[in-house]
Coordinates of C-alpha atoms (C1' of nucleotides) in Angstrom, one line a residue:
Chain A
M1 CA -26.4 -18.4 15.4
T2 CA -27.5 -20.9 13.1
S3 CA -25.7 -24.2 12.0
R4 CA -21.7 -23.4 11.4
E5 CA -21.6 -24.6 8.3
T6 CA -18.8 -22.5 6.4
T7 CA -18.2 -20.1 9.1
S8 CA -15.2 -18.3 7.8
W9 CA -13.2 -15.0 9.0
L10 CA -13.3 -14.0 5.4
Q11 CA -17.3 -14.2 5.2
I12 CA -16.8 -12.7 9.0
R13 CA -14.8 -10.0 7.5
D14 CA -17.4 -9.3 4.8
E15 CA -20.2 -9.3 6.5
L16 CA -19.0 -6.7 8.9
L17 CA -17.5 -5.1 5.6
R18 CA -21.4 -4.4 4.4
R19 CA -22.7 -3.5 7.8
V20 CA -19.9 -0.6 7.8
R21 CA -20.4 -0.2 3.8
E22 CA -24.0 0.0 4.2
R23 CA -24.4 2.4 7.6
V24 CA -25.7 -0.2 9.7
W25 CA -23.4 0.9 12.3
E26 CA -22.6 4.4 11.5
P27 CA -19.3 6.5 11.0
G28 CA -18.0 6.9 14.8
A29 CA -20.5 4.8 15.9
L30 CA -19.1 1.8 18.7
I31 CA -19.5 -1.4 17.4
P32 CA -20.2 -5.1 19.5
G33 CA -16.8 -6.5 21.5
E34 CA -15.4 -9.5 20.1
V35 CA -17.1 -11.7 22.3
E36 CA -20.3 -10.8 21.5
L37 CA -19.2 -11.2 18.0
A38 CA -18.4 -14.3 18.3
E39 CA -21.6 -15.5 19.7
E40 CA -23.6 -14.0 17.3
F41 CA -21.4 -15.5 14.2
G42 CA -21.2 -18.9 16.6
C43 CA -17.4 -19.2 16.2
A44 CA -14.2 -18.6 18.2
R45 CA -13.3 -15.5 19.5
T46 CA -10.1 -15.8 17.7
T47 CA -11.6 -15.8 14.3
V48 CA -13.7 -12.8 15.0
N49 CA -10.3 -11.0 16.0
R50 CA -8.7 -11.9 12.4
A51 CA -11.5 -10.2 10.4
L52 CA -11.7 -7.1 12.5
R53 CA -7.9 -7.2 12.4
E54 CA -8.2 -7.1 8.8
L55 CA -11.0 -3.8 9.0
A56 CA -8.3 -2.0 11.3
E57 CA -5.1 -2.1 9.3
A58 CA -7.4 -1.4 5.8
G59 CA -8.5 1.5 8.5
L60 CA -12.0 1.1 8.5
I61 CA -12.4 0.9 11.9
T62 CA -10.6 1.8 14.9
R63 CA -9.4 -0.5 17.4
R64 CA -8.7 0.8 21.2
R65 CA -8.4 -1.6 24.2
R66 CA -11.1 -1.1 26.8
A67 CA -12.2 1.6 24.4
G68 CA -13.8 -1.1 22.1
T69 CA -13.8 -0.9 18.2
R70 CA -15.7 2.1 16.5
V71 CA -16.3 2.5 13.1
S72 CA -13.6 5.0 11.4
I73 CA -15.0 8.6 10.8
N74 CA -12.6 9.5 7.6
P75 CA -11.1 6.0 6.3
P76 CA -8.2 7.1 5.0
H77 CA -8.0 6.3 1.0
K78 CA -4.7 4.6 0.7
A79 CA -3.2 4.3 -2.8
T80 CA -0.3 1.7 -3.6
L81 CA 2.1 1.5 -6.8
T82 CA 4.1 -1.2 -7.4
I83 CA 7.3 -0.3 -8.3
P84 CA 8.8 -2.1 -10.9
I85 CA 12.2 -2.8 -13.0
I86 CA 12.6 -1.2 -16.0
R87 CA 12.8 -3.5 -18.3
E88 CA 10.4 -6.1 -16.9
D89 CA 7.7 -3.2 -16.8
V90 CA 8.1 -2.7 -20.8
E91 CA 8.7 -6.2 -21.4
A92 CA 5.3 -6.9 -19.3
R93 CA 3.7 -4.8 -22.0
G94 CA 5.1 -7.3 -24.9
A95 CA 7.4 -4.4 -26.0
S96 CA 11.5 -5.3 -26.8
Y97 CA 13.5 -3.4 -23.9
R98 CA 17.4 -2.1 -24.1
H99 CA 18.9 0.5 -22.4
A100 CA 22.2 2.8 -23.4
I101 CA 24.9 4.8 -20.8
L102 CA 25.2 7.9 -22.2
H103 CA 27.4 8.7 -19.1
R104 CA 29.6 7.3 -16.3
D105 CA 32.3 9.2 -14.0
T106 CA 33.3 9.3 -10.1
R107 CA 33.0 12.4 -8.8
L108 CA 31.8 14.2 -5.3
L109 CA 28.1 14.8 -4.4
P110 CA 27.3 18.4 -6.0
A111 CA 26.3 20.2 -2.9
H112 CA 22.4 21.1 -4.0
L113 CA 21.9 17.6 -3.6
G114 CA 23.5 17.4 0.0
G115 CA 19.5 17.7 1.2
A116 CA 17.9 14.7 -0.8
F117 CA 20.9 12.7 -0.1
H118 CA 21.6 12.9 3.6
L119 CA 25.3 12.6 2.6
P120 CA 27.9 15.7 3.2
E121 CA 28.6 17.2 0.2
G122 CA 32.2 16.1 -1.5
T123 CA 30.8 12.8 -0.5
Q124 CA 32.2 10.2 -3.3
V125 CA 29.1 9.2 -5.9
L126 CA 28.7 7.3 -8.9
Y127 CA 27.2 9.3 -11.5
T128 CA 25.4 8.2 -14.4
V129 CA 22.6 8.9 -17.4
T130 CA 21.3 6.2 -18.6
M131 CA 18.9 6.2 -21.6
H132 CA 15.8 3.4 -21.1
Y133 CA 14.4 2.6 -24.9
E134 CA 11.2 0.8 -25.6
N135 CA 10.6 -0.4 -29.2
D136 CA 13.5 1.7 -29.8
R137 CA 12.1 4.9 -28.7
P138 CA 13.2 6.6 -25.9
Y139 CA 11.4 5.5 -22.7
I140 CA 13.1 6.5 -19.9
H141 CA 16.5 9.2 -19.3
E142 CA 17.8 8.5 -15.9
E143 CA 20.1 10.7 -13.8
R144 CA 21.9 8.3 -11.1
Y145 CA 23.9 9.4 -8.3
T146 CA 24.8 6.1 -6.1
H147 CA 26.7 6.6 -3.4
F148 CA 30.3 4.4 -3.5
A149 CA 30.6 3.0 0.4
A150 CA 27.0 1.7 0.4
V151 CA 27.2 -0.6 -2.3
P152 CA 30.3 -3.1 -2.4
G153 CA 30.6 -4.3 -6.2
L154 CA 29.7 -0.8 -7.3
E155 CA 32.8 0.0 -8.9
E156 CA 33.0 -3.0 -11.0
Q157 CA 29.8 -3.1 -12.8
D158 CA 29.6 -1.5 -16.0
F159 CA 26.1 -1.6 -16.4
A160 CA 26.4 -2.8 -20.1
Q161 CA 24.5 -5.5 -19.7
I162 CA 22.5 -4.9 -16.8
S163 CA 21.1 -1.5 -15.9
A164 CA 21.6 0.3 -12.9
N165 CA 18.2 0.0 -12.2
E166 CA 18.0 -3.4 -12.1
W167 CA 21.4 -4.3 -10.5
L168 CA 21.0 -2.2 -7.7
V169 CA 17.2 -3.7 -7.2
Q170 CA 19.3 -6.7 -6.8
N171 CA 22.2 -5.8 -5.2
A172 CA 21.4 -3.3 -2.8
P173 CA 18.5 -3.9 -1.2
F174 CA 16.8 -1.0 0.8
T175 CA 14.7 -0.6 3.8
G176 CA 13.6 2.7 3.1
G177 CA 13.3 5.4 0.5
D178 CA 10.8 8.3 -0.4
M179 CA 9.8 9.4 -4.0
A180 CA 8.7 12.6 -5.2
F181 CA 6.2 12.7 -8.8
F182 CA 6.7 16.2 -10.8
A183 CA 6.3 17.9 -14.0
I184 CA 9.5 19.8 -15.6
T185 CA 9.8 21.3 -18.7
A186 CA 12.8 20.0 -21.2
T187 CA 15.9 20.9 -21.2
E188 CA 18.0 21.3 -24.7
D189 CA 19.6 18.0 -23.8
L190 CA 16.5 16.4 -22.5
A191 CA 14.7 17.7 -25.5
R192 CA 17.2 16.0 -27.5
C193 CA 17.1 12.8 -26.2
F194 CA 13.3 12.3 -26.1
D195 CA 13.4 14.5 -29.8
V196 CA 11.1 16.9 -28.8
A197 CA 11.2 20.7 -28.7
P198 CA 12.9 22.3 -25.8
G199 CA 10.4 23.3 -22.9
A200 CA 8.0 20.2 -23.8
A201 CA 6.2 19.2 -19.8
L202 CA 7.4 15.9 -18.9
F203 CA 7.0 13.8 -15.9
T204 CA 10.0 13.0 -13.7
V205 CA 10.3 10.4 -10.4
E206 CA 12.7 11.2 -8.2
R207 CA 13.5 8.5 -6.0
S208 CA 16.4 8.0 -2.9
T209 CA 16.5 5.0 -0.8
W210 CA 18.3 4.3 1.7
N211 CA 19.3 0.8 4.1
D212 CA 19.5 0.9 7.9
Q213 CA 23.2 2.0 7.7
A214 CA 23.4 4.7 5.2
P215 CA 22.0 6.2 1.6
I216 CA 22.1 4.3 -1.2
T217 CA 21.1 6.3 -4.3
L218 CA 19.1 8.7 -5.6
A219 CA 17.7 8.5 -9.1
R220 CA 15.6 11.2 -11.4
M221 CA 13.6 9.2 -13.8
T222 CA 12.1 11.4 -17.2
H223 CA 9.4 10.0 -18.7
A224 CA 9.0 10.4 -22.5
P225 CA 6.2 12.9 -23.3
G226 CA 2.9 11.7 -22.4
Y227 CA 3.9 9.2 -20.0
R228 CA 1.1 8.5 -17.5
M229 CA 2.2 6.4 -14.1
R230 CA -0.8 4.0 -12.9
M231 CA -2.2 3.1 -9.8
S232 CA -5.7 1.9 -8.3
L233 CA -7.2 2.6 -5.3
Chain B
M1 CA 16.1 -22.8 22.0
T2 CA 16.6 -21.4 25.3
S3 CA 14.0 -20.6 28.4
R4 CA 10.9 -19.1 26.2
E5 CA 11.1 -15.4 28.1
T6 CA 9.2 -13.3 25.6
T7 CA 8.7 -15.1 22.2
S8 CA 6.5 -12.9 20.4
W9 CA 5.3 -13.1 16.7
L10 CA 6.4 -9.9 15.7
Q11 CA 10.0 -10.8 17.5
I12 CA 10.0 -13.9 15.1
R13 CA 9.2 -11.6 12.4
D14 CA 12.0 -9.5 12.8
E15 CA 14.5 -12.6 12.9
L16 CA 13.2 -14.1 9.8
L17 CA 13.3 -10.6 8.2
R18 CA 17.1 -10.7 9.1
R19 CA 17.8 -13.8 7.6
V20 CA 16.0 -12.7 4.1
R21 CA 17.7 -9.4 4.0
E22 CA 21.2 -10.4 5.5
R23 CA 20.9 -13.5 2.9
V24 CA 21.4 -15.9 5.5
W25 CA 18.5 -17.5 3.0
E26 CA 19.6 -16.7 -0.4
P27 CA 16.6 -15.3 -2.9
G28 CA 15.1 -18.6 -4.3
A29 CA 16.0 -20.9 -1.3
L30 CA 13.2 -22.8 0.2
I31 CA 13.2 -22.0 4.2
P32 CA 12.5 -24.4 7.0
G33 CA 8.4 -25.0 7.5
E34 CA 6.2 -23.8 10.0
V35 CA 6.8 -27.2 12.4
E36 CA 10.5 -26.6 12.1
L37 CA 10.6 -22.9 13.0
A38 CA 7.9 -23.4 15.6
E39 CA 10.5 -26.1 17.4
E40 CA 13.5 -23.7 16.7
F41 CA 11.9 -20.8 18.4
G42 CA 9.9 -22.7 21.0
C43 CA 6.2 -21.3 20.2
A44 CA 3.2 -22.6 18.9
R45 CA 3.1 -23.5 14.8
T46 CA 0.0 -20.6 15.1
T47 CA 2.8 -18.0 16.1
V48 CA 5.2 -18.6 13.8
N49 CA 2.4 -18.6 11.0
R50 CA 1.2 -15.3 12.0
A51 CA 5.4 -13.7 11.8
L52 CA 5.5 -15.8 7.9
R53 CA 2.1 -14.4 7.0
E54 CA 2.7 -10.9 7.2
L55 CA 6.6 -11.3 5.4
A56 CA 4.4 -13.0 2.7
E57 CA 2.0 -10.1 2.4
A58 CA 4.4 -7.5 2.4
G59 CA 5.8 -9.6 -0.7
L60 CA 9.1 -10.9 0.6
I61 CA 8.9 -14.6 0.7
T62 CA 6.0 -16.7 -1.1
R63 CA 3.9 -19.3 0.4
R64 CA 2.9 -22.1 -1.3
R65 CA 1.0 -25.5 -0.1
R66 CA 3.2 -28.5 0.0
A67 CA 5.9 -26.6 -2.0
G68 CA 6.7 -24.4 0.9
T69 CA 7.9 -21.3 1.6
R70 CA 10.4 -19.5 -0.6
V71 CA 12.4 -16.6 -0.4
S72 CA 11.1 -14.0 -3.0
I73 CA 13.7 -13.7 -6.2
N74 CA 12.2 -10.0 -6.8
P75 CA 10.8 -8.5 -3.6
P76 CA 8.5 -6.2 -5.1
H77 CA 8.5 -2.8 -3.9
K78 CA 5.3 -0.9 -2.8
A79 CA 4.6 2.8 -2.2
T80 CA 1.7 3.7 -0.4
L81 CA 0.0 6.9 -1.3
T82 CA -2.8 8.4 1.5
I83 CA -5.0 10.3 -0.7
P84 CA -5.9 13.8 1.4
I85 CA -9.0 15.8 1.4
I86 CA -7.5 19.1 -0.5
R87 CA -8.3 21.4 2.7
E88 CA -7.1 18.9 5.3
D89 CA -3.7 18.7 3.1
V90 CA -3.3 22.8 3.4
E91 CA -4.6 23.1 7.0
A92 CA -1.7 20.5 8.1
R93 CA 0.9 22.2 6.6
G94 CA -0.5 25.6 8.6
A95 CA -1.7 27.4 5.6
S96 CA -5.3 28.9 5.3
Y97 CA -7.5 27.3 2.5
R98 CA -10.2 28.7 0.5
H99 CA -11.7 27.0 -3.1
A100 CA -13.7 29.3 -5.4
I101 CA -16.2 27.3 -8.2
L102 CA -15.5 28.7 -11.5
H103 CA -17.6 27.0 -13.1
R104 CA -20.9 24.2 -12.3
D105 CA -23.9 22.8 -15.0
T106 CA -25.1 19.5 -16.0
R107 CA -24.2 18.7 -19.4
L108 CA -24.1 15.0 -21.3
L109 CA -20.8 12.7 -20.6
P110 CA -18.6 14.4 -23.6
A111 CA -17.5 11.0 -25.9
H112 CA -14.1 11.1 -25.4
L113 CA -14.2 10.6 -21.5
G114 CA -16.4 7.4 -22.3
G115 CA -13.5 5.3 -21.8
A116 CA -12.2 6.5 -18.5
F117 CA -15.6 7.1 -16.7
H118 CA -17.3 3.6 -18.1
L119 CA -20.1 5.1 -18.7
P120 CA -22.5 5.4 -21.9
E121 CA -21.5 8.4 -23.4
G122 CA -24.7 10.7 -23.1
T123 CA -24.8 9.8 -19.3
Q124 CA -26.0 12.8 -17.8
V125 CA -23.6 14.3 -15.3
L126 CA -22.7 17.4 -12.8
Y127 CA -19.9 19.1 -14.6
T128 CA -17.4 21.7 -12.1
V129 CA -14.4 23.3 -12.3
T130 CA -13.3 24.6 -8.9
M131 CA -10.1 26.7 -7.8
H132 CA -8.4 25.5 -4.6
Y133 CA -5.9 28.1 -3.1
E134 CA -3.7 27.8 -0.1
N135 CA -2.5 31.0 1.9
D136 CA -4.6 32.6 -1.6
R137 CA -2.0 31.8 -3.9
P138 CA -3.5 29.2 -6.3
Y139 CA -2.7 25.9 -5.5
I140 CA -4.9 23.2 -7.6
H141 CA -7.3 23.6 -10.3
E142 CA -10.0 20.8 -9.9
E143 CA -12.2 19.9 -13.3
R144 CA -14.7 17.6 -12.3
Y145 CA -17.8 15.2 -13.8
T146 CA -20.0 13.4 -11.5
H147 CA -22.5 10.7 -12.6
F148 CA -25.8 12.2 -10.7
A149 CA -27.2 8.6 -10.7
A150 CA -24.8 7.4 -8.4
V151 CA -24.7 10.3 -5.9
P152 CA -28.3 10.9 -3.7
G153 CA -28.1 14.6 -2.9
L154 CA -25.9 15.9 -5.6
E155 CA -28.4 18.4 -7.2
E156 CA -28.7 20.5 -4.0
Q157 CA -25.4 21.0 -3.4
D158 CA -23.8 23.7 -5.0
F159 CA -20.4 23.3 -3.5
A160 CA -19.7 27.0 -2.1
Q161 CA -19.0 25.7 1.6
I162 CA -17.8 22.5 1.1
S163 CA -15.8 21.3 -2.1
A164 CA -16.5 19.2 -4.4
N165 CA -13.5 17.2 -3.5
E166 CA -14.1 16.9 0.4
W167 CA -18.3 16.5 -0.1
L168 CA -17.8 13.4 -2.4
V169 CA -15.2 11.7 -0.3
Q170 CA -18.2 12.2 2.5
N171 CA -21.1 11.2 0.7
A172 CA -20.5 9.2 -1.7
P173 CA -17.8 6.1 -0.8
F174 CA -16.1 4.2 -3.2
T175 CA -15.1 0.9 -3.4
G176 CA -12.2 1.0 -6.1
G177 CA -10.9 3.5 -8.1
D178 CA -7.2 4.4 -10.1
M179 CA -5.3 7.3 -11.0
A180 CA -3.1 8.5 -13.3
F181 CA -0.2 10.9 -13.0
F182 CA 1.3 12.7 -15.9
A183 CA 2.3 15.8 -16.8
I184 CA 1.0 18.4 -19.0
T185 CA 1.6 21.8 -21.1
A186 CA -0.5 24.6 -19.5
T187 CA -3.4 25.8 -21.9
E188 CA -4.5 29.3 -22.3
D189 CA -6.7 28.6 -19.4
L190 CA -4.6 26.9 -17.0
A191 CA -2.2 29.9 -17.6
R192 CA -4.3 32.3 -16.3
C193 CA -5.9 30.3 -13.4
F194 CA -2.0 29.7 -11.7
D195 CA -0.2 33.1 -14.0
V196 CA 1.9 31.4 -15.7
A197 CA 3.1 31.8 -19.0
P198 CA 0.8 29.1 -21.6
G199 CA 3.1 25.7 -22.3
A200 CA 4.6 25.5 -18.7
A201 CA 4.5 22.5 -17.0
L202 CA 2.1 21.5 -14.7
F203 CA 1.6 17.9 -12.9
T204 CA -1.8 16.3 -13.3
V205 CA -3.4 14.0 -11.3
E206 CA -6.4 11.6 -12.8
R207 CA -8.7 9.9 -10.9
S208 CA -11.8 8.1 -11.4
T209 CA -13.8 6.2 -8.5
W210 CA -16.6 3.7 -8.2
N211 CA -18.4 2.0 -6.1
D212 CA -20.1 -1.6 -6.4
Q213 CA -22.8 -0.5 -8.5
A214 CA -21.8 2.5 -10.8
P215 CA -18.8 4.9 -11.4
I216 CA -19.0 7.8 -9.5
T217 CA -16.9 10.6 -10.6
L218 CA -13.4 11.8 -12.4
A219 CA -11.8 14.2 -11.5
R220 CA -8.9 16.1 -13.3
M221 CA -6.5 17.9 -10.4
T222 CA -3.8 20.0 -12.0
H223 CA -1.3 21.3 -9.5
A224 CA 0.6 25.0 -9.3
P225 CA 3.9 24.8 -10.8
G226 CA 6.4 23.7 -9.2
Y227 CA 4.4 21.3 -7.1
R228 CA 6.0 17.9 -6.1
M229 CA 3.8 15.0 -5.0
R230 CA 5.4 12.9 -2.5
M231 CA 5.6 9.3 -1.5
S232 CA 7.2 7.2 0.8
L233 CA 8.2 3.6 0.7
Chain C
dT1 C1' -1.1 -39.8 -1.8
dA2 C1' 1.9 -37.5 1.5
dG3 C1' 3.4 -33.5 2.9
dT4 C1' 2.8 -28.3 3.2
dG5 C1' 0.5 -24.3 4.5
dG6 C1' -4.3 -22.4 6.3
dT7 C1' -7.7 -22.4 9.1
dC8 C1' -10.3 -22.7 13.4
dT9 C1' -11.6 -23.3 18.5
dA10 C1' -11.8 -23.6 22.9
dG11 C1' -9.2 -21.5 26.9
dA12 C1' -5.8 -19.0 29.0
dC13 C1' -2.7 -15.0 30.0
dC14 C1' -1.5 -10.3 29.7
dA15 C1' -1.4 -4.8 28.3
dC16 C1' -3.7 -0.9 28.2
dG17 C1' -6.2 2.9 29.3
dG18 C1' -11.1 4.2 30.6
dC19 C1' -13.0 4.2 35.1
Chain D
dC1 C1' -10.0 -2.0 38.9
dC2 C1' -11.8 -4.2 35.3
dG3 C1' -13.4 -4.6 30.4
dT4 C1' -11.3 -4.3 26.0
dG5 C1' -8.5 -5.9 22.5
dG6 C1' -3.7 -8.2 21.7
dT7 C1' -1.5 -12.4 21.6
dC8 C1' -0.5 -17.3 22.8
dT9 C1' -1.0 -22.4 22.8
dA10 C1' -2.0 -27.1 21.4
dG11 C1' -4.4 -29.6 19.1
dA12 C1' -7.2 -30.3 14.7
dC13 C1' -9.1 -30.6 10.3
dC14 C1' -8.7 -29.0 5.6
dA15 C1' -7.0 -27.1 1.0
dC16 C1' -3.8 -27.5 -2.4
dT17 C1' -0.6 -29.6 -4.9
dA18 C1' 3.9 -32.0 -6.1
dT19 C1' 5.2 -36.2 -6.6

DNA sequence: TAGTGGTCTAGACCACGGC
DNA sequence: CCGTGGTCTAGACCACTAT
């Protein structure tokens, strides 16, 4: 309707979004088809399609051929977490970063990790323990198992200059992975690293990654007391 | 090249993705323009654009007018977490769900929460404490402040049948929010709720949500010992 | 100013899936 | 079957920005 002016898919998306939010179209209701909307907005069907596709990707509407487009009943709320390289994360806050290798050896995969790592017990892996510091204060304790066969050039790395965290991100691109967040009580070892009493509550992230061929690495990152991991919705 | 067949933007995306992953195009390198790629794949520029747009949204490439398209140097790894309604989460695992209201009152917003809630100290809020059970075992302890003025109909709800968690999701749609994950040591109260010793490490999620107008609710959800929150990459 | 990506159009064909 | 969304095309103009 009206005089064309600046029809853009963004404006159409926003208008459709308004109708969903303000319940002009009730949850579960069928909304007009692309052709009809294109007439209403005085634009090509392609343009309406672009707007509707965005809303569908966000989960606000559900689209099915022949059945049409409906307002979602329970729009799924999703949070996105961007996983930073620890050094960049620290430096982005204007703090200084350094790391230290506490341990490094080659060993056979412990039996209890076979499940998380999807590799047979006894596969040769590199085991590293790294401490990351923010302004010279303990920040993250990283314990990591890395699959030798999946990462060419791994043996030559001593991770003195570049941490395993950073080196792997840049040299062993992964195609998939999963993470788990949980709380642990500090072991004596960890308590010493963070200079707290044994038994203190620590926030831990466990992450395993793989590419198309094989598992790459399994890391357990334990954060300093009081750490909060933030994400936005 | 070749005979058209089934050129689709998905195939083009996958081929481009392969070239990025296998370093046919190095990180930081300039890749061919849309016109050139369209010629190579024997399709319209629009189709190539669609494929490139997807990769750009995923962060694998960076596009700028005039400057062209480059392979990202540090492709940001993102994890997506779908936030479930607690009841649905529990029932999806085949377990039984129930909840109990431990406390409910109307109070003025405590001063120390003003920062997290972006409301002036002294605003009237509903304070609720709810215990969620999985198979009759304590699962999540939920402490929540809800902004009266932002949620019509809140006063009439006693949350006996439907938990605050579920009711708010369906009746107070939010447009934004943020979350924080961290570990706490169990207070005496919490230890009693979960039947553990005070000082045990517990995993906590704090979430605040708002809509265009105002903050809606601030919830702190403390999980049973041993709980792991999972997400995939 | 010129080259690149961003968007829009009008039309077309196809795939899916209620009917 | 046939209506709906999904995609593709060829062409066009525009917005941004490196040079």
